[in-house]
Amino acid sequence: MNVVIDEERSWGAEPGLRTPEARMLLAEFRGDEERWRRLSAELEREKYGLDVMQAAFHLAVLRRFGGGVELRDVTRFVREFNAAAPEQARVSPREAEAAIRVSLGEEHLAESMAGEVLGNIRYALLFALADDLGLNDDEVVGLLRSAEDVILTGRQIGLFGSLGDEWSTVPRTDGDGMHWRWRRGRGEGR
């Protein structure tokens, strides 16, 4: 993974975020579409994998569902996501539940999905998890910093599936831009 720490190349880097991917995700969380588009183009041009996103998803899943979760809670969460999403942004319930359950320790479920599908589902559900957890701006930055730490230091905190070989383009879940939850809410998650 290429890491850009040079502040000159980052468009007003957020304190503590070291990768263009984390800055892109934060721009999307904040609803800053102009910044998101620039960073997204950089990621695609440089062929970055979405490792920070995947680690952030894993950390958010553990925060939301860790500690003796019932599978009905996972099913309910995915059902509520799909009920709120426009049709083109909905995810396969079976695959979405499997993506969450991989982070909860059922790594074998990752084998049933293509890496790109798993990456796209994780991307979409990351925003729903942050919304469901009620994360404010500082907490989102903290989540992204923690995800960067996991990736940049090579620590393994749990089961991610096959992060090393996954490349997923940034999903265009609204057809032309940022994730639908953040575009519609202008950064407010609705």
mmCIF file of C-alpha atoms in Angstrom:
data_model
loop_
_atom_site.group_PDB
_atom_site.id
_atom_site.type_symbol
_atom_site.label_atom_id
_atom_site.label_comp_id
_atom_site.label_asym_id
_atom_site.label_seq_id
_atom_site.Cartn_x
_atom_site.Cartn_y
_atom_site.Cartn_z
ATOM 1 C CA MET A 1 0.000 0.000 0.000
ATOM 2 C CA ASN A 2 1.326 3.430 -0.896
ATOM 3 C CA VAL A 3 1.031 5.914 1.927
ATOM 4 C CA VAL A 4 1.111 9.633 1.249
ATOM 5 C CA ILE A 5 2.235 11.538 4.309
ATOM 6 C CA ASP A 6 3.323 14.661 2.419
ATOM 7 C CA GLU A 7 0.859 17.302 3.558
ATOM 8 C CA GLU A 8 1.398 19.205 0.303
ATOM 9 C CA ARG A 9 -0.337 16.444 -1.665
ATOM 10 C CA SER A 10 -3.268 16.271 0.676
ATOM 11 C CA TRP A 11 -5.982 18.830 0.283
ATOM 12 C CA GLY A 12 -6.056 20.273 3.793
ATOM 13 C CA ALA A 13 -5.261 17.085 5.669
ATOM 14 C CA GLU A 14 -7.231 16.370 8.804
ATOM 15 C CA PRO A 15 -5.185 16.142 11.991
ATOM 16 C CA GLY A 16 -3.908 12.638 12.480
ATOM 17 C CA LEU A 17 -5.135 11.119 9.195
ATOM 18 C CA ARG A 18 -2.143 9.879 7.230
ATOM 19 C CA THR A 19 -3.609 8.227 4.137
ATOM 20 C CA PRO A 20 -5.558 9.628 1.197
ATOM 21 C CA GLU A 21 -8.076 6.824 1.723
ATOM 22 C CA ALA A 22 -8.875 7.898 5.296
ATOM 23 C CA ARG A 23 -9.163 11.527 4.174
ATOM 24 C CA MET A 24 -11.508 10.478 1.349
ATOM 25 C CA LEU A 25 -13.702 8.537 3.771
ATOM 26 C CA LEU A 26 -13.812 11.511 6.142
ATOM 27 C CA ALA A 27 -14.779 13.820 3.268
ATOM 28 C CA GLU A 28 -17.602 11.440 2.466
ATOM 29 C CA PHE A 29 -18.732 11.244 6.093
ATOM 30 C CA ARG A 30 -18.755 15.047 6.179
ATOM 31 C CA GLY A 31 -20.611 15.356 2.874
ATOM 32 C CA ASP A 32 -17.756 17.293 1.217
ATOM 33 C CA GLU A 33 -18.311 16.065 -2.306
ATOM 34 C CA GLU A 34 -15.670 18.251 -3.993
ATOM 35 C CA ARG A 35 -12.923 16.990 -1.697
ATOM 36 C CA TRP A 36 -14.266 13.442 -1.907
ATOM 37 C CA ARG A 37 -14.090 13.527 -5.725
ATOM 38 C CA ARG A 38 -10.460 14.739 -5.708
ATOM 39 C CA LEU A 39 -9.336 12.110 -3.214
ATOM 40 C CA SER A 40 -11.374 9.392 -4.916
ATOM 41 C CA ALA A 41 -9.699 10.222 -8.235
ATOM 42 C CA GLU A 42 -6.292 10.048 -6.533
ATOM 43 C CA LEU A 43 -7.092 6.636 -5.071
ATOM 44 C CA GLU A 44 -8.246 5.269 -8.413
ATOM 45 C CA ARG A 45 -5.302 6.790 -10.280
ATOM 46 C CA GLU A 46 -2.800 5.360 -7.787
ATOM 47 C CA LYS A 47 -4.685 2.027 -7.588
ATOM 48 C CA TYR A 48 -4.948 2.103 -3.820
ATOM 49 C CA GLY A 49 -6.759 -0.776 -2.223
ATOM 50 C CA LEU A 50 -9.429 0.062 0.305
ATOM 51 C CA ASP A 51 -7.573 -1.379 3.276
ATOM 52 C CA VAL A 52 -8.343 1.461 5.706
ATOM 53 C CA MET A 53 -12.033 1.265 4.843
ATOM 54 C CA GLN A 54 -12.043 -2.476 5.480
ATOM 55 C CA ALA A 55 -10.289 -2.063 8.828
ATOM 56 C CA ALA A 56 -12.710 0.749 9.790
ATOM 57 C CA PHE A 57 -15.632 -1.511 8.864
ATOM 58 C CA HIS A 58 -14.216 -4.294 11.020
ATOM 59 C CA LEU A 59 -13.712 -1.957 13.997
ATOM 60 C CA ALA A 60 -17.222 -0.518 13.599
ATOM 61 C CA VAL A 61 -18.740 -4.018 13.429
ATOM 62 C CA LEU A 62 -16.936 -5.006 16.607
ATOM 63 C CA ARG A 63 -18.130 -1.843 18.328
ATOM 64 C CA ARG A 64 -21.732 -2.312 17.174
ATOM 65 C CA PHE A 65 -22.162 -6.090 17.380
ATOM 66 C CA GLY A 66 -19.254 -7.413 19.458
ATOM 67 C CA GLY A 67 -19.883 -9.058 22.787
ATOM 68 C CA GLY A 68 -22.425 -11.791 22.348
ATOM 69 C CA VAL A 69 -24.557 -10.518 19.498
ATOM 70 C CA GLU A 70 -27.595 -12.399 18.352
ATOM 71 C CA LEU A 71 -27.737 -13.024 14.631
ATOM 72 C CA ARG A 72 -31.225 -11.499 14.590
ATOM 73 C CA ASP A 73 -29.585 -8.150 15.403
ATOM 74 C CA VAL A 74 -27.416 -8.451 12.292
ATOM 75 C CA THR A 75 -30.458 -9.369 10.177
ATOM 76 C CA ARG A 76 -32.436 -6.440 11.600
ATOM 77 C CA PHE A 77 -29.575 -4.002 10.935
ATOM 78 C CA VAL A 78 -29.272 -5.101 7.280
ATOM 79 C CA ARG A 79 -33.062 -4.999 6.806
ATOM 80 C CA GLU A 80 -33.198 -1.434 8.185
ATOM 81 C CA PHE A 81 -30.315 -0.391 5.925
ATOM 82 C CA ASN A 82 -32.079 -1.735 2.834
ATOM 83 C CA ALA A 83 -35.423 -0.225 3.844
ATOM 84 C CA ALA A 84 -33.835 3.232 4.026
ATOM 85 C CA ALA A 85 -31.675 2.880 0.894
ATOM 86 C CA PRO A 86 -32.758 3.778 -2.628
ATOM 87 C CA GLU A 87 -33.166 0.668 -4.741
ATOM 88 C CA GLN A 88 -29.820 1.034 -6.556
ATOM 89 C CA ALA A 89 -27.935 1.316 -3.228
ATOM 90 C CA ARG A 90 -29.439 -1.749 -1.577
ATOM 91 C CA VAL A 91 -27.235 -4.703 -0.759
ATOM 92 C CA SER A 92 -27.931 -8.420 -0.892
ATOM 93 C CA PRO A 93 -29.174 -9.258 2.625
ATOM 94 C CA ARG A 94 -27.437 -12.633 2.619
ATOM 95 C CA GLU A 95 -24.091 -11.196 1.526
ATOM 96 C CA ALA A 96 -24.378 -8.174 3.833
ATOM 97 C CA GLU A 97 -25.053 -10.384 6.835
ATOM 98 C CA ALA A 98 -22.108 -12.571 5.835
ATOM 99 C CA ALA A 99 -19.832 -9.512 5.567
ATOM 100 C CA ILE A 100 -20.716 -8.512 9.124
ATOM 101 C CA ARG A 101 -20.383 -12.041 10.429
ATOM 102 C CA VAL A 102 -16.878 -12.351 8.910
ATOM 103 C CA SER A 103 -15.781 -9.532 11.213
ATOM 104 C CA LEU A 104 -17.447 -11.314 14.118
ATOM 105 C CA GLY A 105 -15.276 -14.396 13.616
ATOM 106 C CA GLU A 106 -16.968 -16.422 10.896
ATOM 107 C CA GLU A 107 -14.163 -15.961 8.384
ATOM 108 C CA HIS A 108 -15.247 -18.957 6.305
ATOM 109 C CA LEU A 109 -18.222 -16.912 5.055
ATOM 110 C CA ALA A 110 -15.828 -14.628 3.107
ATOM 111 C CA GLU A 111 -15.053 -17.560 0.819
ATOM 112 C CA SER A 112 -18.600 -17.470 -0.558
ATOM 113 C CA MET A 113 -18.218 -13.944 -1.978
ATOM 114 C CA ALA A 114 -16.052 -12.321 -4.596
ATOM 115 C CA GLY A 115 -13.579 -9.861 -3.043
ATOM 116 C CA GLU A 116 -15.075 -6.912 -4.931
ATOM 117 C CA VAL A 117 -18.592 -7.745 -3.710
ATOM 118 C CA LEU A 118 -17.378 -8.065 -0.134
ATOM 119 C CA GLY A 119 -15.483 -4.762 -0.439
ATOM 120 C CA ASN A 120 -18.475 -2.897 -1.856
ATOM 121 C CA ILE A 121 -20.820 -4.207 0.833
ATOM 122 C CA ARG A 122 -18.360 -3.263 3.564
ATOM 123 C CA TYR A 123 -18.056 0.208 2.048
ATOM 124 C CA ALA A 124 -21.808 0.804 2.028
ATOM 125 C CA LEU A 125 -22.384 -0.657 5.481
ATOM 126 C CA LEU A 126 -19.529 1.331 7.047
ATOM 127 C CA PHE A 127 -21.618 4.491 6.690
ATOM 128 C CA ALA A 128 -24.699 2.781 8.081
ATOM 129 C CA LEU A 129 -22.699 1.491 11.050
ATOM 130 C CA ALA A 130 -21.347 4.964 11.823
ATOM 131 C CA ASP A 131 -24.872 6.323 11.610
ATOM 132 C CA ASP A 132 -26.284 3.536 13.781
ATOM 133 C CA LEU A 133 -23.555 4.047 16.384
ATOM 134 C CA GLY A 134 -24.298 7.787 16.397
ATOM 135 C CA LEU A 135 -20.656 8.672 15.762
ATOM 136 C CA ASN A 136 -19.926 12.392 15.750
ATOM 137 C CA ASP A 137 -17.162 13.957 13.643
ATOM 138 C CA ASP A 138 -14.452 13.421 16.267
ATOM 139 C CA GLU A 139 -15.484 9.792 16.760
ATOM 140 C CA VAL A 140 -15.386 9.171 12.990
ATOM 141 C CA VAL A 141 -11.873 10.651 12.871
ATOM 142 C CA GLY A 142 -10.918 8.377 15.785
ATOM 143 C CA LEU A 143 -12.337 5.340 13.993
ATOM 144 C CA LEU A 144 -10.396 6.196 10.833
ATOM 145 C CA ARG A 145 -7.179 6.793 12.810
ATOM 146 C CA SER A 146 -7.567 3.423 14.496
ATOM 147 C CA ALA A 147 -8.120 1.774 11.117
ATOM 148 C CA GLU A 148 -4.992 3.450 9.738
ATOM 149 C CA ASP A 149 -3.020 2.251 12.760
ATOM 150 C CA VAL A 150 -4.128 -1.319 12.118
ATOM 151 C CA ILE A 151 -3.102 -1.143 8.457
ATOM 152 C CA LEU A 152 0.053 0.960 8.755
ATOM 153 C CA THR A 153 1.505 -0.972 11.673
ATOM 154 C CA GLY A 154 0.509 -4.338 10.277
ATOM 155 C CA ARG A 155 -1.310 -5.311 13.469
ATOM 156 C CA GLN A 156 -4.001 -7.894 13.118
ATOM 157 C CA ILE A 157 -6.954 -7.222 15.364
ATOM 158 C CA GLY A 158 -9.246 -9.906 14.117
ATOM 159 C CA LEU A 159 -10.553 -11.553 10.996
ATOM 160 C CA PHE A 160 -10.821 -9.390 7.896
ATOM 161 C CA GLY A 161 -11.195 -11.947 5.184
ATOM 162 C CA SER A 162 -8.663 -11.597 2.372
ATOM 163 C CA LEU A 163 -7.634 -7.949 2.656
ATOM 164 C CA GLY A 164 -4.321 -8.384 0.886
ATOM 165 C CA ASP A 165 -5.711 -9.314 -2.510
ATOM 166 C CA GLU A 166 -8.895 -7.269 -2.544
ATOM 167 C CA TRP A 167 -9.203 -4.309 -4.829
ATOM 168 C CA SER A 168 -12.543 -2.668 -4.936
ATOM 169 C CA THR A 169 -13.231 0.535 -6.753
ATOM 170 C CA VAL A 170 -14.976 3.187 -4.735
ATOM 171 C CA PRO A 171 -18.622 2.165 -5.083
ATOM 172 C CA ARG A 172 -20.867 4.635 -6.845
ATOM 173 C CA THR A 173 -23.893 3.757 -4.764
ATOM 174 C CA ASP A 174 -25.940 6.734 -5.896
ATOM 175 C CA GLY A 175 -24.950 6.330 -9.530
ATOM 176 C CA ASP A 176 -22.599 9.315 -9.615
ATOM 177 C CA GLY A 177 -20.751 10.161 -6.480
ATOM 178 C CA MET A 178 -20.667 9.726 -2.744
ATOM 179 C CA HIS A 179 -22.630 7.209 -0.755
ATOM 180 C CA TRP A 180 -26.341 8.020 -0.892
ATOM 181 C CA ARG A 181 -26.722 8.477 2.881
ATOM 182 C CA TRP A 182 -24.141 11.238 3.000
ATOM 183 C CA ARG A 183 -24.931 12.940 -0.294
ATOM 184 C CA ARG A 184 -28.603 13.322 0.554
ATOM 185 C CA GLY A 185 -27.994 14.439 4.110
ATOM 186 C CA ARG A 186 -25.210 16.824 3.150
ATOM 187 C CA GLY A 187 -23.059 15.039 5.724
ATOM 188 C CA GLU A 188 -25.720 14.400 8.302
ATOM 189 C CA GLY A 189 -26.297 10.744 7.522
ATOM 190 C CA ARG A 190 -29.825 10.939 6.204
#
